[in-house]
Amino acid sequence: MQSSKQSTNSFSSSLGAIMAAVGSAVGLGNIWRFPYICGKYGGGAFLLVYICFVFGIGMMLMMSEFVIGRRSRHTPVKAFESLSPKHKGWRYVGVLGLITCFFILAQYLVISGWTLSYFFDAITGRMATMGQDSVVLKEYFTAFSTSALRPVVFLSVFAVLTAIVILGGVQKGIEAVSKVLMPVLVVLLVLLCVRSLTLPGASKGLEYLFSPDFSKLTAEGVLAAMGQAMFSLSVGMGVMIVYGSYIPVSDNLFRTSMWITASDTFIAILAGVAIFPAVFSCGMEPTSGPGLSFCVLPSVFNSMGGVMGTIFASMFFLLLGIAALTSAISLLEALSAWLLETLRTHRWTATLIVIVAEIALAVVVSLSNGVWSDFHITDITFFDFVDRLNSIYLPPLGALGTVLFLGWVLPSDELHDELSNQGTLRAVYYPAVRFIIRWVAPLALLVVFVSSLL
Ligand code: PHE
């Protein structure tokens, strides 16, 4: 039975699995968040800590999710249930993961909608008419993002695009799209890097990004590195459990996780190289999130003038859109696959239900920037509330549940079986991996979670 399930619900190859998971990992977090926090918390010094976390803990979390997914061949809730039939309570780690996916996808759709709208502004030349004045660009962004109709239209279009890919299925949808879009993303990024590095004064941006300044590496910076490592690798919410359930049995999970982690980190660094030299060369200030992508960068592109500005602006927003799309695909797949398994229905029914519910939540998130901005939860807007849930509270909790389960509940020979492919691989790293999963990762996650509460 397992083999028939695998043939329809499985990536066709190791490369396909890697491309899809890299697609999930490389997202808005790499392009608009990583470069900024890297510069803010000490450049090279932060990078060093980040690399330790990303390979030492993030990659282990990813591998843990792959093990749970591939071992069970189920979506999160059933995966935990089936691997620990005597302790059904662990299924709530899966439930928590799905809730996290639901919130992250809503926020992702809103920002992806902005990206799509800016891509149209760029390619039609409208952005070029706005000039370089960052005050004007900021006013435009505020007016746009707080308006009711346009963001909702674009987020809905983006949601439909995501759903279409999911309807294609695991191989013909997710895998095929990732195999095309990820190389396109890298080419666009490299072209933007070349342009950025050849601008006058580019070296200042590289200095900001890379020169190590240990005095800026505060405890807050270390926590930020850990949070960013998890968000960037899409771990802590069960997405990689779902993708793990599609990974072929012959795949070496350690190697696959390493490739994904390395690619994700490399692309985050490339994004910094594409963005900061250009920002500094225009004498602008680095900032994070919406401010960087939707206010500062348009001004940088417009300062390039004419056709060049239009081309590079379009390339950048296309890049951001692609990164967001492949991440949104993984989130929607996690939710649809769960519903598909629970209701035993058609893929399109499950996807339709999820996407309609998701658009509804995303519309509320979007409107909470504007017409509903008076509606507050614990003193903050709904948008900020969702942002906090997604970045601070939910993922570390889900990740903690996952490593505790794998380290302390699942029999150790099952972990060994998955890492060594039933003893056919040597898996010399097994003792170290198990130690990290049992001790290091839970402690690190606990520290992150408690300190974020404080
Ligand atoms: N990894 C994505 C990013 O860097 C975010 C994401 C989180 C995607 C969780 C899917 C699941 O932006």
Tab-separated table of C-alpha atoms and ligand atoms in Angstrom:
chain	number	residue	atom	x	y	z
A	1	MET	CA	0.000	0.000	0.000
A	2	GLN	CA	2.859	2.288	0.811
A	3	SER	CA	4.332	1.952	-2.639
A	4	SER	CA	1.105	2.841	-4.436
A	5	LYS	CA	0.778	5.892	-2.218
A	6	GLN	CA	4.348	6.833	-2.988
A	7	SER	CA	3.985	6.646	-6.713
A	8	THR	CA	1.233	9.244	-6.800
A	9	ASN	CA	2.097	11.226	-3.697
A	10	SER	CA	5.823	11.512	-3.879
A	11	PHE	CA	8.486	13.680	-5.436
A	12	SER	CA	9.896	11.989	-8.510
A	13	SER	CA	13.526	12.381	-7.497
A	14	SER	CA	15.922	13.650	-4.925
A	15	LEU	CA	16.475	16.795	-6.970
A	16	GLY	CA	12.730	17.406	-7.153
A	17	ALA	CA	12.450	17.097	-3.379
A	18	ILE	CA	15.334	19.498	-2.853
A	19	MET	CA	13.949	22.067	-5.301
A	20	ALA	CA	10.501	22.003	-3.704
A	21	ALA	CA	11.897	22.337	-0.184
A	22	VAL	CA	14.306	25.090	-1.220
A	23	GLY	CA	11.283	26.795	-2.763
A	24	SER	CA	9.555	26.646	0.595
A	25	ALA	CA	12.605	27.838	2.503
A	26	VAL	CA	13.529	30.709	0.207
A	27	GLY	CA	10.877	33.323	0.771
A	28	LEU	CA	10.218	36.839	1.942
A	29	GLY	CA	12.328	35.998	5.000
A	30	ASN	CA	15.459	35.633	2.878
A	31	ILE	CA	15.017	38.704	0.782
A	32	TRP	CA	13.607	41.401	2.963
A	33	ARG	CA	14.456	40.241	6.443
A	34	PHE	CA	17.795	38.435	6.486
A	35	PRO	CA	20.001	41.142	4.925
A	36	TYR	CA	18.633	43.759	7.247
A	37	ILE	CA	19.038	41.885	10.521
A	38	CYS	CA	22.458	40.711	9.391
A	39	GLY	CA	23.609	44.316	9.028
A	40	LYS	CA	21.804	45.471	12.150
A	41	TYR	CA	23.322	42.901	14.496
A	42	GLY	CA	26.943	43.118	13.476
A	43	GLY	CA	27.324	41.902	9.862
A	44	GLY	CA	29.963	39.166	9.724
A	45	ALA	CA	29.604	38.542	13.457
A	46	PHE	CA	25.881	37.879	13.073
A	47	LEU	CA	26.515	35.749	9.994
A	48	LEU	CA	28.804	33.488	11.993
A	49	VAL	CA	26.203	32.925	14.717
A	50	TYR	CA	23.469	32.511	12.106
A	51	ILE	CA	25.441	29.844	10.248
A	52	CYS	CA	26.035	27.945	13.512
A	53	PHE	CA	22.289	28.022	14.289
A	54	VAL	CA	21.140	27.282	10.807
A	55	PHE	CA	23.329	24.200	10.409
A	56	GLY	CA	23.531	23.182	14.077
A	57	ILE	CA	19.853	23.445	14.938
A	58	GLY	CA	17.726	24.547	11.975
A	59	MET	CA	18.990	21.777	9.735
A	60	MET	CA	18.402	19.230	12.529
A	61	LEU	CA	14.839	20.475	12.890
A	62	MET	CA	14.305	20.102	9.191
A	63	MET	CA	15.704	16.590	9.238
A	64	SER	CA	13.486	15.754	12.228
A	65	GLU	CA	10.411	16.857	10.291
A	66	PHE	CA	11.522	14.854	7.253
A	67	VAL	CA	11.991	11.772	9.453
A	68	ILE	CA	8.498	12.118	10.934
A	69	GLY	CA	6.966	12.697	7.500
A	70	ARG	CA	8.766	9.946	5.648
A	71	ARG	CA	8.420	7.413	8.444
A	72	SER	CA	4.676	7.945	8.782
A	73	ARG	CA	3.766	8.967	5.215
A	74	HIS	CA	1.101	11.162	6.762
A	75	THR	CA	0.336	14.847	7.240
A	76	PRO	CA	1.268	16.317	10.660
A	77	VAL	CA	-1.675	15.349	12.894
A	78	LYS	CA	-1.895	11.761	11.681
A	79	ALA	CA	1.891	11.529	11.497
A	80	PHE	CA	2.296	12.096	15.237
A	81	GLU	CA	-0.693	9.880	15.940
A	82	SER	CA	0.521	6.969	13.892
A	83	LEU	CA	4.081	7.099	15.221
A	84	SER	CA	2.952	7.096	18.848
A	85	PRO	CA	-0.286	5.131	19.008
A	86	LYS	CA	-0.078	4.960	22.795
A	87	HIS	CA	0.367	8.695	23.349
A	88	LYS	CA	-2.278	10.354	21.230
A	89	GLY	CA	-1.671	13.748	22.821
A	90	TRP	CA	1.305	14.342	20.543
A	91	ARG	CA	-1.143	14.908	17.709
A	92	TYR	CA	-1.605	18.422	19.126
A	93	VAL	CA	1.899	19.298	17.977
A	94	GLY	CA	0.553	18.612	14.498
A	95	VAL	CA	-2.580	20.661	15.191
A	96	LEU	CA	-0.435	23.568	16.383
A	97	GLY	CA	1.622	23.302	13.191
A	98	LEU	CA	-1.495	23.562	11.036
A	99	ILE	CA	-2.746	26.588	12.951
A	100	THR	CA	0.657	28.206	12.437
A	101	CYS	CA	0.533	27.457	8.707
A	102	PHE	CA	-2.920	29.005	8.528
A	103	PHE	CA	-1.791	32.283	10.101
A	104	ILE	CA	1.508	32.483	8.244
A	105	LEU	CA	-0.185	31.877	4.899
A	106	ALA	CA	-2.709	34.662	5.540
A	107	GLN	CA	0.051	37.155	6.238
A	108	TYR	CA	2.078	35.798	3.348
A	109	LEU	CA	-0.845	36.309	0.953
A	110	VAL	CA	-1.205	39.944	1.980
A	111	ILE	CA	2.464	40.754	1.416
A	112	SER	CA	2.610	38.660	-1.750
A	113	GLY	CA	-0.376	40.657	-3.022
A	114	TRP	CA	1.572	43.876	-2.429
A	115	THR	CA	4.471	42.357	-4.340
A	116	LEU	CA	2.267	41.463	-7.275
A	117	SER	CA	0.777	44.947	-7.339
A	118	TYR	CA	4.258	46.533	-7.257
A	119	PHE	CA	5.395	44.207	-10.021
A	120	PHE	CA	2.599	45.587	-12.191
A	121	ASP	CA	3.498	49.129	-11.191
A	122	ALA	CA	7.113	48.427	-12.154
A	123	ILE	CA	6.555	46.684	-15.470
A	124	THR	CA	3.953	49.179	-16.696
A	125	GLY	CA	6.317	52.082	-15.954
A	126	ARG	CA	4.001	53.545	-13.320
A	127	MET	CA	6.621	53.163	-10.603
A	128	ALA	CA	9.152	55.102	-12.660
A	129	THR	CA	6.819	58.096	-12.691
A	130	MET	CA	6.925	58.288	-8.895
A	131	GLY	CA	10.481	59.582	-8.816
A	132	GLN	CA	13.119	59.132	-6.151
A	133	ASP	CA	11.689	61.065	-3.269
A	134	SER	CA	11.351	58.524	-0.488
A	135	VAL	CA	8.657	60.612	1.206
A	136	VAL	CA	6.488	60.420	-1.912
A	137	LEU	CA	7.135	56.699	-2.257
A	138	LYS	CA	6.303	56.118	1.370
A	139	GLU	CA	3.074	58.058	1.023
A	140	TYR	CA	2.165	55.961	-1.983
A	141	PHE	CA	2.886	52.753	-0.098
A	142	THR	CA	0.856	53.837	2.925
A	143	ALA	CA	-2.077	54.917	0.777
A	144	PHE	CA	-1.932	51.635	-1.136
A	145	SER	CA	-1.498	49.249	1.778
A	146	THR	CA	-4.229	50.886	3.851
A	147	SER	CA	-6.711	51.021	0.984
A	148	ALA	CA	-9.491	48.462	0.891
A	149	LEU	CA	-9.830	47.226	-2.653
A	150	ARG	CA	-6.497	46.941	-4.477
A	151	PRO	CA	-4.588	44.866	-1.879
A	152	VAL	CA	-7.554	42.504	-1.559
A	153	VAL	CA	-7.781	42.029	-5.320
A	154	PHE	CA	-4.074	41.265	-5.624
A	155	LEU	CA	-3.944	38.939	-2.644
A	156	SER	CA	-6.864	37.017	-4.111
A	157	VAL	CA	-5.138	36.724	-7.480
A	158	PHE	CA	-2.005	35.473	-5.753
A	159	ALA	CA	-4.029	32.967	-3.721
A	160	VAL	CA	-5.672	31.617	-6.866
A	161	LEU	CA	-2.254	31.250	-8.533
A	162	THR	CA	-1.002	29.287	-5.526
A	163	ALA	CA	-4.081	27.078	-5.540
A	164	ILE	CA	-3.661	26.304	-9.245
A	165	VAL	CA	-0.185	24.916	-8.573
A	166	ILE	CA	-1.490	22.795	-5.699
A	167	LEU	CA	-4.252	21.407	-7.918
A	168	GLY	CA	-1.535	20.123	-10.243
A	169	GLY	CA	-0.487	17.693	-7.524
A	170	VAL	CA	2.843	16.861	-5.945
A	171	GLN	CA	4.868	16.024	-9.050
A	172	LYS	CA	3.129	17.955	-11.803
A	173	GLY	CA	2.294	20.948	-9.634
A	174	ILE	CA	4.692	21.596	-6.768
A	175	GLU	CA	7.762	19.808	-8.101
A	176	ALA	CA	7.453	20.956	-11.695
A	177	VAL	CA	6.862	24.597	-10.764
A	178	SER	CA	9.744	24.610	-8.259
A	179	LYS	CA	12.129	23.088	-10.791
A	180	VAL	CA	11.434	25.964	-13.169
A	181	LEU	CA	11.072	28.848	-10.731
A	182	MET	CA	14.054	28.230	-8.463
A	183	PRO	CA	16.652	28.481	-11.260
A	184	VAL	CA	14.837	31.593	-12.569
A	185	LEU	CA	15.056	33.090	-9.096
A	186	VAL	CA	18.792	32.458	-8.887
A	187	VAL	CA	19.410	33.975	-12.332
A	188	LEU	CA	17.395	37.102	-11.436
A	189	LEU	CA	19.252	37.406	-8.158
A	190	VAL	CA	22.667	37.084	-9.786
A	191	LEU	CA	21.758	39.732	-12.382
A	192	LEU	CA	20.637	42.083	-9.621
A	193	CYS	CA	23.895	41.383	-7.727
A	194	VAL	CA	25.969	42.292	-10.776
A	195	ARG	CA	24.052	45.549	-11.240
A	196	SER	CA	24.282	46.418	-7.573
A	197	LEU	CA	27.993	45.671	-7.252
A	198	THR	CA	28.880	47.808	-10.259
A	199	LEU	CA	27.219	50.933	-8.867
A	200	PRO	CA	29.540	53.622	-7.489
A	201	GLY	CA	30.161	53.282	-3.768
A	202	ALA	CA	28.886	49.711	-3.662
A	203	SER	CA	31.593	48.631	-1.244
A	204	LYS	CA	29.882	50.495	1.606
A	205	GLY	CA	26.927	48.123	1.334
A	206	LEU	CA	29.188	45.090	1.455
A	207	GLU	CA	30.900	46.521	4.486
A	208	TYR	CA	27.577	46.979	6.257
A	209	LEU	CA	26.605	43.430	5.431
A	210	PHE	CA	29.824	41.547	6.076
A	211	SER	CA	32.362	43.406	8.204
A	212	PRO	CA	32.160	41.752	11.626
A	213	ASP	CA	31.253	44.067	14.472
A	214	PHE	CA	31.008	42.008	17.639
A	215	SER	CA	29.899	45.023	19.672
A	216	LYS	CA	26.575	45.009	17.779
A	217	LEU	CA	26.006	41.316	18.425
A	218	THR	CA	23.769	41.575	21.486
A	219	ALA	CA	21.721	38.847	23.192
A	220	GLU	CA	18.803	40.166	21.160
A	221	GLY	CA	20.854	39.597	18.016
A	222	VAL	CA	21.573	36.002	19.010
A	223	LEU	CA	17.860	35.374	19.572
A	224	ALA	CA	17.069	37.045	16.260
A	225	ALA	CA	19.550	34.705	14.560
A	226	MET	CA	17.816	31.665	16.010
A	227	GLY	CA	14.327	32.900	15.104
A	228	GLN	CA	15.437	33.802	11.611
A	229	ALA	CA	17.124	30.396	11.143
A	230	MET	CA	13.865	28.632	11.923
A	231	PHE	CA	11.601	30.877	9.882
A	232	SER	CA	13.938	30.808	6.930
A	233	LEU	CA	14.105	27.018	6.879
A	234	SER	CA	10.288	26.763	7.205
A	235	VAL	CA	10.532	24.576	10.283
A	236	GLY	CA	8.291	24.431	13.338
A	237	MET	CA	4.930	24.251	11.581
A	238	GLY	CA	4.827	20.853	9.926
A	239	VAL	CA	5.381	21.970	6.325
A	240	MET	CA	8.528	19.873	6.158
A	241	ILE	CA	6.639	16.908	7.651
A	242	VAL	CA	4.316	17.055	4.659
A	243	TYR	CA	7.202	17.445	2.194
A	244	GLY	CA	9.057	14.690	4.091
A	245	SER	CA	6.152	12.342	3.444
A	246	TYR	CA	6.772	12.856	-0.299
A	247	ILE	CA	10.524	12.182	-0.166
A	248	PRO	CA	11.552	8.951	-1.905
A	249	VAL	CA	12.645	6.130	0.446
A	250	SER	CA	16.082	5.950	-1.127
A	251	ASP	CA	16.920	9.585	-0.337
A	252	ASN	CA	19.635	10.380	2.165
A	253	LEU	CA	17.764	12.714	4.537
A	254	PHE	CA	20.932	14.165	6.058
A	255	ARG	CA	22.336	15.114	2.676
A	256	THR	CA	19.008	16.456	1.433
A	257	SER	CA	18.623	18.657	4.516
A	258	MET	CA	22.169	19.906	4.134
A	259	TRP	CA	21.648	20.906	0.515
A	260	ILE	CA	18.449	22.747	1.351
A	261	THR	CA	20.026	24.548	4.301
A	262	ALA	CA	23.092	25.543	2.296
A	263	SER	CA	21.020	26.804	-0.647
A	264	ASP	CA	18.719	28.797	1.601
A	265	THR	CA	21.660	30.459	3.356
A	266	PHE	CA	23.459	31.148	0.105
A	267	ILE	CA	20.373	32.810	-1.384
A	268	ALA	CA	19.858	34.939	1.736
A	269	ILE	CA	23.447	36.187	1.462
A	270	LEU	CA	23.061	36.815	-2.278
A	271	ALA	CA	19.941	38.859	-1.528
A	272	GLY	CA	21.998	41.030	0.790
A	273	VAL	CA	24.618	41.479	-1.922
A	274	ALA	CA	21.909	42.426	-4.413
A	275	ILE	CA	20.232	44.929	-2.122
A	276	PHE	CA	22.644	46.753	0.171
A	277	PRO	CA	25.329	47.979	-2.216
A	278	ALA	CA	22.524	49.563	-4.283
A	279	VAL	CA	20.877	51.102	-1.228
A	280	PHE	CA	24.148	52.591	0.044
A	281	SER	CA	25.190	53.727	-3.382
A	282	CYS	CA	22.073	55.956	-3.443
A	283	GLY	CA	22.856	57.284	-0.002
A	284	MET	CA	19.740	55.651	1.435
A	285	GLU	CA	19.264	54.091	4.849
A	286	PRO	CA	18.855	50.340	5.222
A	287	THR	CA	15.586	49.291	6.800
A	288	SER	CA	13.647	46.062	7.045
A	289	GLY	CA	10.434	44.582	5.755
A	290	PRO	CA	7.898	46.672	3.890
A	291	GLY	CA	10.029	49.785	4.275
A	292	LEU	CA	12.928	48.241	2.396
A	293	SER	CA	11.106	46.522	-0.445
A	294	PHE	CA	8.272	48.948	-1.026
A	295	CYS	CA	9.747	52.363	-0.202
A	296	VAL	CA	13.545	52.331	-0.342
A	297	LEU	CA	14.140	49.993	-3.275
A	298	PRO	CA	11.672	51.704	-5.654
A	299	SER	CA	13.606	54.896	-5.042
A	300	VAL	CA	16.895	53.083	-5.750
A	301	PHE	CA	15.488	51.695	-9.015
A	302	ASN	CA	14.075	55.043	-10.057
A	303	SER	CA	17.464	56.641	-9.495
A	304	MET	CA	18.896	54.288	-12.143
A	305	GLY	CA	16.626	56.141	-14.535
A	306	GLY	CA	14.609	55.246	-17.640
A	307	VAL	CA	14.453	51.760	-19.034
A	308	MET	CA	17.175	50.416	-16.745
A	309	GLY	CA	15.227	51.386	-13.648
A	310	THR	CA	12.070	49.798	-15.030
A	311	ILE	CA	13.891	46.582	-15.940
A	312	PHE	CA	15.603	46.169	-12.594
A	313	ALA	CA	12.521	47.120	-10.602
A	314	SER	CA	10.449	44.568	-12.542
A	315	MET	CA	13.156	41.943	-12.009
A	316	PHE	CA	13.253	42.587	-8.283
A	317	PHE	CA	9.496	42.352	-7.740
A	318	LEU	CA	9.326	39.277	-9.940
A	319	LEU	CA	12.052	37.726	-7.794
A	320	LEU	CA	10.202	38.589	-4.610
A	321	GLY	CA	6.972	37.226	-6.094
A	322	ILE	CA	8.613	33.932	-7.078
A	323	ALA	CA	10.180	33.527	-3.644
A	324	ALA	CA	6.806	34.217	-2.023
A	325	LEU	CA	4.898	31.911	-4.389
A	326	THR	CA	6.995	28.792	-3.758
A	327	SER	CA	6.747	29.384	0.000
A	328	ALA	CA	2.999	29.951	-0.179
A	329	ILE	CA	2.700	26.729	-2.186
A	330	SER	CA	4.280	24.743	0.646
A	331	LEU	CA	1.984	26.304	3.239
A	332	LEU	CA	-1.138	25.695	1.180
A	333	GLU	CA	-0.024	22.141	0.426
A	334	ALA	CA	0.421	21.397	4.131
A	335	LEU	CA	-3.124	22.562	4.853
A	336	SER	CA	-4.769	21.001	1.789
A	337	ALA	CA	-2.974	17.682	2.226
A	338	TRP	CA	-4.181	17.556	5.815
A	339	LEU	CA	-7.781	18.212	4.788
A	340	LEU	CA	-7.455	15.761	1.931
A	341	GLU	CA	-6.321	13.085	4.338
A	342	THR	CA	-8.905	13.947	6.966
A	343	LEU	CA	-11.956	14.243	4.730
A	344	ARG	CA	-10.730	11.646	2.192
A	345	THR	CA	-12.007	13.890	-0.530
A	346	HIS	CA	-10.682	15.178	-3.859
A	347	ARG	CA	-7.605	17.355	-3.994
A	348	TRP	CA	-9.613	20.154	-5.543
A	349	THR	CA	-12.312	20.064	-2.853
A	350	ALA	CA	-9.718	20.225	-0.087
A	351	THR	CA	-7.784	22.980	-1.831
A	352	LEU	CA	-10.917	24.989	-2.532
A	353	ILE	CA	-12.063	24.868	1.087
A	354	VAL	CA	-8.633	25.872	2.402
A	355	ILE	CA	-8.053	28.672	-0.062
A	356	VAL	CA	-11.484	30.240	0.524
A	357	ALA	CA	-10.935	30.187	4.303
A	358	GLU	CA	-7.423	31.494	3.808
A	359	ILE	CA	-8.513	34.377	1.578
A	360	ALA	CA	-11.134	35.311	4.177
A	361	LEU	CA	-8.503	35.529	6.919
A	362	ALA	CA	-6.069	37.354	4.642
A	363	VAL	CA	-8.745	39.951	3.824
A	364	VAL	CA	-9.202	40.625	7.541
A	365	VAL	CA	-5.419	40.899	7.966
A	366	SER	CA	-5.217	43.270	5.006
A	367	LEU	CA	-8.116	45.465	6.135
A	368	SER	CA	-6.645	45.683	9.614
A	369	ASN	CA	-3.979	47.916	8.057
A	370	GLY	CA	-6.607	50.400	6.974
A	371	VAL	CA	-10.355	50.555	7.504
A	372	TRP	CA	-10.235	48.164	10.444
A	373	SER	CA	-7.101	49.527	12.051
A	374	ASP	CA	-9.097	50.510	15.148
A	375	PHE	CA	-9.767	46.880	15.891
A	376	HIS	CA	-7.023	45.932	18.343
A	377	ILE	CA	-5.951	42.746	20.081
A	378	THR	CA	-3.871	43.378	23.193
A	379	ASP	CA	-3.159	46.948	22.069
A	380	ILE	CA	-1.915	46.080	18.595
A	381	THR	CA	-3.609	45.815	15.219
A	382	PHE	CA	-4.662	42.409	13.945
A	383	PHE	CA	-1.875	42.591	11.340
A	384	ASP	CA	0.760	43.058	14.046
A	385	PHE	CA	-0.867	40.415	16.206
A	386	VAL	CA	-0.654	37.845	13.406
A	387	ASP	CA	2.912	38.942	12.723
A	388	ARG	CA	3.844	38.294	16.344
A	389	LEU	CA	2.155	34.917	16.411
A	390	ASN	CA	4.020	33.943	13.261
A	391	SER	CA	7.443	35.174	14.150
A	392	ILE	CA	7.715	34.849	17.919
A	393	TYR	CA	5.228	32.535	19.561
A	394	LEU	CA	4.015	29.685	17.403
A	395	PRO	CA	7.042	28.349	15.435
A	396	PRO	CA	9.391	27.791	18.419
A	397	LEU	CA	6.586	25.980	20.248
A	398	GLY	CA	5.896	23.683	17.292
A	399	ALA	CA	9.598	23.032	16.825
A	400	LEU	CA	10.000	22.221	20.512
A	401	GLY	CA	7.173	19.684	20.341
A	402	THR	CA	8.741	18.114	17.260
A	403	VAL	CA	12.235	17.589	18.703
A	404	LEU	CA	10.886	16.388	22.059
A	405	PHE	CA	8.793	13.838	20.218
A	406	LEU	CA	11.636	12.652	18.035
A	407	GLY	CA	14.240	12.662	20.791
A	408	TRP	CA	12.227	11.215	23.659
A	409	VAL	CA	9.111	9.483	22.334
A	410	LEU	CA	9.951	7.842	19.017
A	411	PRO	CA	12.073	4.713	19.607
A	412	SER	CA	15.682	5.508	18.731
A	413	ASP	CA	15.983	2.645	16.240
A	414	GLU	CA	13.249	4.257	14.156
A	415	LEU	CA	15.284	7.454	13.933
A	416	HIS	CA	18.347	5.416	13.042
A	417	ASP	CA	16.378	3.506	10.414
A	418	GLU	CA	15.306	6.714	8.681
A	419	LEU	CA	18.737	8.335	8.793
A	420	SER	CA	20.527	5.207	7.617
A	421	ASN	CA	17.820	4.122	5.163
A	422	GLN	CA	17.228	0.843	6.950
A	423	GLY	CA	20.926	0.333	7.613
A	424	THR	CA	22.037	0.764	4.008
A	425	LEU	CA	23.855	4.051	4.737
A	426	ARG	CA	26.624	4.384	7.314
A	427	ALA	CA	25.116	7.448	8.985
A	428	VAL	CA	28.205	8.179	11.100
A	429	TYR	CA	26.539	11.397	12.183
A	430	TYR	CA	23.698	9.557	13.913
A	431	PRO	CA	24.979	9.885	17.541
A	432	ALA	CA	25.651	13.613	17.107
A	433	VAL	CA	22.257	14.187	15.477
A	434	ARG	CA	20.473	12.310	18.247
A	435	PHE	CA	22.308	14.252	20.917
A	436	ILE	CA	21.341	17.558	19.305
A	437	ILE	CA	17.725	16.479	18.891
A	438	ARG	CA	17.461	15.275	22.499
A	439	TRP	CA	19.348	18.025	24.301
A	440	VAL	CA	20.717	20.958	22.352
A	441	ALA	CA	17.709	21.827	20.197
A	442	PRO	CA	15.084	21.588	22.981
A	443	LEU	CA	17.182	23.746	25.290
A	444	ALA	CA	17.857	26.330	22.603
A	445	LEU	CA	14.171	26.448	21.660
A	446	LEU	CA	13.121	26.758	25.267
A	447	VAL	CA	15.476	29.699	25.751
A	448	VAL	CA	14.117	31.362	22.609
A	449	PHE	CA	10.512	30.812	23.610
A	450	VAL	CA	10.867	31.942	27.224
A	451	SER	CA	12.903	35.000	26.341
A	452	SER	CA	10.387	35.997	23.684
A	453	LEU	CA	7.624	35.815	26.293
A	454	LEU	CA	9.630	38.064	28.582
B	1	PHE	N1	10.830	30.127	4.816
B	1	PHE	C1	9.964	31.144	4.367
B	1	PHE	C2	10.739	32.458	4.261
B	1	PHE	O1	11.904	32.519	4.473
B	1	PHE	C3	8.789	31.323	5.253
B	1	PHE	C4	7.987	30.110	5.494
B	1	PHE	C5	7.777	29.677	6.758
B	1	PHE	C6	7.479	29.376	4.441
B	1	PHE	C7	7.084	28.519	6.992
B	1	PHE	C8	6.775	28.222	4.653
B	1	PHE	C9	6.584	27.796	5.939
B	1	PHE	O2	10.166	33.461	3.973
